[in-house]
XYZ file of C-alpha atoms in Angstrom:
253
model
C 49.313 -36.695 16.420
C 51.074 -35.320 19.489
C 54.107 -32.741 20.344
C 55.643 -31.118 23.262
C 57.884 -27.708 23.429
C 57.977 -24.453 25.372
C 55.109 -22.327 24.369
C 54.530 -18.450 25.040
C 50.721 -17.862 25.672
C 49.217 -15.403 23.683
C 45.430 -15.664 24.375
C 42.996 -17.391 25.832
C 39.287 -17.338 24.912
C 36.805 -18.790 27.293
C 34.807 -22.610 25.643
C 32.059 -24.493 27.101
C 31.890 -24.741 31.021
C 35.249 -24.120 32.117
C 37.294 -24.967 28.876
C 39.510 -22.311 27.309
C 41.118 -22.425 23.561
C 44.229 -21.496 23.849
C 46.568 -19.811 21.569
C 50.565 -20.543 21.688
C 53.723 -18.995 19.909
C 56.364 -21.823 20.203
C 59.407 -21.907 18.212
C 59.005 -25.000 15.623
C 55.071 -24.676 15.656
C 54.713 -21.083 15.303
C 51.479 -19.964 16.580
C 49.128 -22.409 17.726
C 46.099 -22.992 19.100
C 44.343 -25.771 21.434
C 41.250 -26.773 23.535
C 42.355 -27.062 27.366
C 40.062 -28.921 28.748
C 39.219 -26.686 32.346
C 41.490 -24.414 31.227
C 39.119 -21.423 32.711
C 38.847 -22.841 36.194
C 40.275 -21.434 38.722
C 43.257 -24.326 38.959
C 44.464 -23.602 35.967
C 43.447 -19.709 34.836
C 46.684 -18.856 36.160
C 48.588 -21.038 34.167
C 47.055 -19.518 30.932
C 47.753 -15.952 31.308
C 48.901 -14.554 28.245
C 52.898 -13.972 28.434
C 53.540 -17.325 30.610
C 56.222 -19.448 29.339
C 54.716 -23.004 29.895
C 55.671 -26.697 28.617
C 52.767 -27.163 26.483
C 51.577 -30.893 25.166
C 49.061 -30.934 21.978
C 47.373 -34.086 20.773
C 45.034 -34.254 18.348
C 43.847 -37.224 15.968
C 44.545 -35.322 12.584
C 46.946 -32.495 12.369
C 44.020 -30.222 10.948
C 42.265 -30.415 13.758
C 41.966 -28.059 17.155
C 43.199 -30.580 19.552
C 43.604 -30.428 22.898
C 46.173 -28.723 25.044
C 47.361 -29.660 28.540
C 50.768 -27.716 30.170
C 52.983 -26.839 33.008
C 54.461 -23.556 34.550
C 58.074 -23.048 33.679
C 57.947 -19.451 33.785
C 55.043 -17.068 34.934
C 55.811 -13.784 33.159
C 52.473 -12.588 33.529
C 52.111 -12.660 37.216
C 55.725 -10.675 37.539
C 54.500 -8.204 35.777
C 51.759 -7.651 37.086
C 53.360 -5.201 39.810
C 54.484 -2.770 37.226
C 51.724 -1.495 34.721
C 54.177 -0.109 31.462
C 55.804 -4.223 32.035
C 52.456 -5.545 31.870
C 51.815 -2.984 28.733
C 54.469 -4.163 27.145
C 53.666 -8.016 27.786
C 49.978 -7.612 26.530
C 50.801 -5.674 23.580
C 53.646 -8.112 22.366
C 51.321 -10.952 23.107
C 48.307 -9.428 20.869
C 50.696 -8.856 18.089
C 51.841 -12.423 17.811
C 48.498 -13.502 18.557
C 46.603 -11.429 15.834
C 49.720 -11.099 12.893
C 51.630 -14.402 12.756
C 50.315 -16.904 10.722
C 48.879 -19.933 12.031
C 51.048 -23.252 12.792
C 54.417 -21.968 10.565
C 58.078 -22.141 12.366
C 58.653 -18.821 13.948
C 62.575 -19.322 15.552
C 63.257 -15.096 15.081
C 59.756 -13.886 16.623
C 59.719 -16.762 19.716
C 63.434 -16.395 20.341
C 62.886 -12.268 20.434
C 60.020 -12.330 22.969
C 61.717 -14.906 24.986
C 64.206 -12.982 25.460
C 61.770 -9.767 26.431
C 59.628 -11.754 28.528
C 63.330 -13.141 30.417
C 64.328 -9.463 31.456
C 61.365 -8.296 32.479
C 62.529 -7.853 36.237
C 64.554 -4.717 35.312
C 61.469 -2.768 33.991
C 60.270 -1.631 30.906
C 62.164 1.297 30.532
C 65.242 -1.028 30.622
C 63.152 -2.578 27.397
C 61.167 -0.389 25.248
C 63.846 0.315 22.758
C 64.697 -3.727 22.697
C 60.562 -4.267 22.402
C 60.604 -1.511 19.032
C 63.105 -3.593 17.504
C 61.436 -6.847 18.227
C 58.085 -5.106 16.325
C 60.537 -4.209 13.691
C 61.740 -7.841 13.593
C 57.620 -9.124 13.262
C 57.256 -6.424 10.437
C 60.210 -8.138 8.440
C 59.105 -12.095 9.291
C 55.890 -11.069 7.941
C 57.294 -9.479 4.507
C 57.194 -5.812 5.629
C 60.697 -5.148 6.999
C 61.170 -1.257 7.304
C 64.597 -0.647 5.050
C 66.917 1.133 6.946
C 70.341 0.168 5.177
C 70.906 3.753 3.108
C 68.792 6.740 1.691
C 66.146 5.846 -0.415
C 67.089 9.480 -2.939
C 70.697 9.888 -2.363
C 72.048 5.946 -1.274
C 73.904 7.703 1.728
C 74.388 5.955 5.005
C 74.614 9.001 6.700
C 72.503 11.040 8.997
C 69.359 8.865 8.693
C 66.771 10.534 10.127
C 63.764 10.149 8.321
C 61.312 7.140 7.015
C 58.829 7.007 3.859
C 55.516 5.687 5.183
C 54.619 4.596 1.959
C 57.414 2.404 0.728
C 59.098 1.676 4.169
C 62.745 2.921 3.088
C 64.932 5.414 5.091
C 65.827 8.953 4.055
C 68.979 10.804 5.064
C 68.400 14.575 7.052
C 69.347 16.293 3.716
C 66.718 14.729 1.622
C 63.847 14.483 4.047
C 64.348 18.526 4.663
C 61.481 19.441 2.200
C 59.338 16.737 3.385
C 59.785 16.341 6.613
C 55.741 17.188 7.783
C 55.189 13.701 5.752
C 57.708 11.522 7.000
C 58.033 9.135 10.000
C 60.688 10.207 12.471
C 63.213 7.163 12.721
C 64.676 6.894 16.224
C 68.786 6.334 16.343
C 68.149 3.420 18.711
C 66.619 1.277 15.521
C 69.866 1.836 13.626
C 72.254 0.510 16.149
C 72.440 -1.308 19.487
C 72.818 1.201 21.817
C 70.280 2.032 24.910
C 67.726 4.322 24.678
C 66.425 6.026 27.652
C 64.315 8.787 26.093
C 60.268 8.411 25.988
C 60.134 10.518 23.028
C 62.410 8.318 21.327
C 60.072 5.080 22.338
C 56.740 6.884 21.226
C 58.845 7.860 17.493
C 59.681 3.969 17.271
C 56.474 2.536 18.181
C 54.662 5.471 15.866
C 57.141 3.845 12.937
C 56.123 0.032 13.434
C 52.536 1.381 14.568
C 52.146 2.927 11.003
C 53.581 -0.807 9.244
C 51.653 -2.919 11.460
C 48.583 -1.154 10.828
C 48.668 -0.465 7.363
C 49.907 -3.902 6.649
C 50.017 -6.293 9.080
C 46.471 -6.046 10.485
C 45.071 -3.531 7.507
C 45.456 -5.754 4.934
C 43.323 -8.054 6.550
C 40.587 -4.966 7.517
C 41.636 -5.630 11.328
C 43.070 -2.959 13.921
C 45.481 -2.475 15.751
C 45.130 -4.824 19.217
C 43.648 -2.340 21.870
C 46.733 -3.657 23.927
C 49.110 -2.406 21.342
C 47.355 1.033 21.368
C 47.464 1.438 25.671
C 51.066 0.428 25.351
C 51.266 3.760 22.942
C 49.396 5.564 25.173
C 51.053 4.990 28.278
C 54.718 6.332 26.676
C 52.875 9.335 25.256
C 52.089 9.880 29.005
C 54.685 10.094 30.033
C 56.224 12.828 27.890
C 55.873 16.476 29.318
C 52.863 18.637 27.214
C 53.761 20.896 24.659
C 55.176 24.085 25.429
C 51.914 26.166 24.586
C 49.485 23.385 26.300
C 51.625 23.651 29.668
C 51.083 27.867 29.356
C 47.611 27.405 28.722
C 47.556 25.380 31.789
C 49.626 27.618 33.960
């Protein structure tokens, strides 16, 4: 049994003296994983880093079994990012997602072709990407059978003024109707309904609290997991870098 496609590396877990099992998101073979055989030396640790695009090659005698991995550089995303630390964030966190939600060795065209495209535009910085990153968590939430439904108000069927999501059921709720329960709903950033740019941090930390909330209830709690720690530093990093409240920066002056 053998194939050979572009692969996005997700993880790598050190095996045996100097081998590494290796876990792939590629396009027709969803997520994947593989023994490469020195894989943790320092020739190839490198190649492995999670977010690298590589041309990976699996063979294996049965298609049940681990098999072994071998693969070439096409494009290292990791080491570009490494200059800028939200970048890097953002790669690590995206990369734990796939790693820990997808399921194992099913097509995943939406999810690869999504953080292809993230990993490809990575050079302008992620502020240039956080709002593109929220949707693409969006996007895992609906592959995996929780899509958030944002199409009209869950009480009054308006497409208006949506401002507001249920975090039990998923489904949006127009300003009106949220009004009297808005201490109990999840804020739902404008940037998720539409294309447009989003340059606001407190718009970033309101999307990622919205998939945060899915993917953890969900995604990873159904399964009694957490959250990735990567996913969580990605969080914490944009909540940095809003300004303190009003009463903790008088406190402080």
């Amino acid at each position: 049994m053998e194939w050979q496609a572009p692969a996005i590396v997700l993880e790598t877990r050190p095996h045996g003296e100097g081998g590494a099992v290796i876990s792939v998101l590629t396009e027709e073979h969803g997520r994947h994983a593989g023994l490469a055989k020195g894989g943790g030396s320092r020739a190839q640790v490198g190649l492995w880093q999670p977010g690298n695009l590589v041309e990976v090659r699996w063979i294996g005698r049965l298609p049940e079994q681990l098999g072994a991995f071998t693969g070439e550089m096409v494009h290292p995303s990791a080491a570009l990012a490494m200059d800028d630390p939200l970048s890097l964030a953002l790669l690590n966190s995206a990369c734990a997602l796939a790693a820990g939600a997808l399921p194992e060795r099913e097509a995943q065209p939406r999810v690869f072709a999504g953080l292809l495209t993230l990993m490809a535009h990575l050079s302008r910085g992620a502020t240039a990407l956080l709002a593109d990153y929220v949707r693409w968590e969006a996007l895992l939430l609906e592959v995996l059978g929780y899509g958030l439904d944002l199409s009209a108000c869950a009480v009054t069927g308006s497409r208006e003024h949506l401002t507001h999501v249920s975090p039990r059921s998923g489904r949006v709720v127009s300003a009106e109707a949220a009004e009297p329960y808005r201490d109990r709903l999840l804020p739902l950033p404008s940037f998720l309904l539409g294309g447009q740019a989003e340059t606001d941090p407190a718009q970033w930390l309101a999307g990622l609290r919205l998939t945060g909330h899915f993917l953890a209830r969900d995604a990873f709690g159904a399964r009694h997991h957490p959250l990735p720690p990567a996913r969580e530093r990605l969080e914490a990093r944009i909540a940095a870098l809003l300004p303190p409240p009003a009463e903790e920066a008088a406190a402080n002056a």
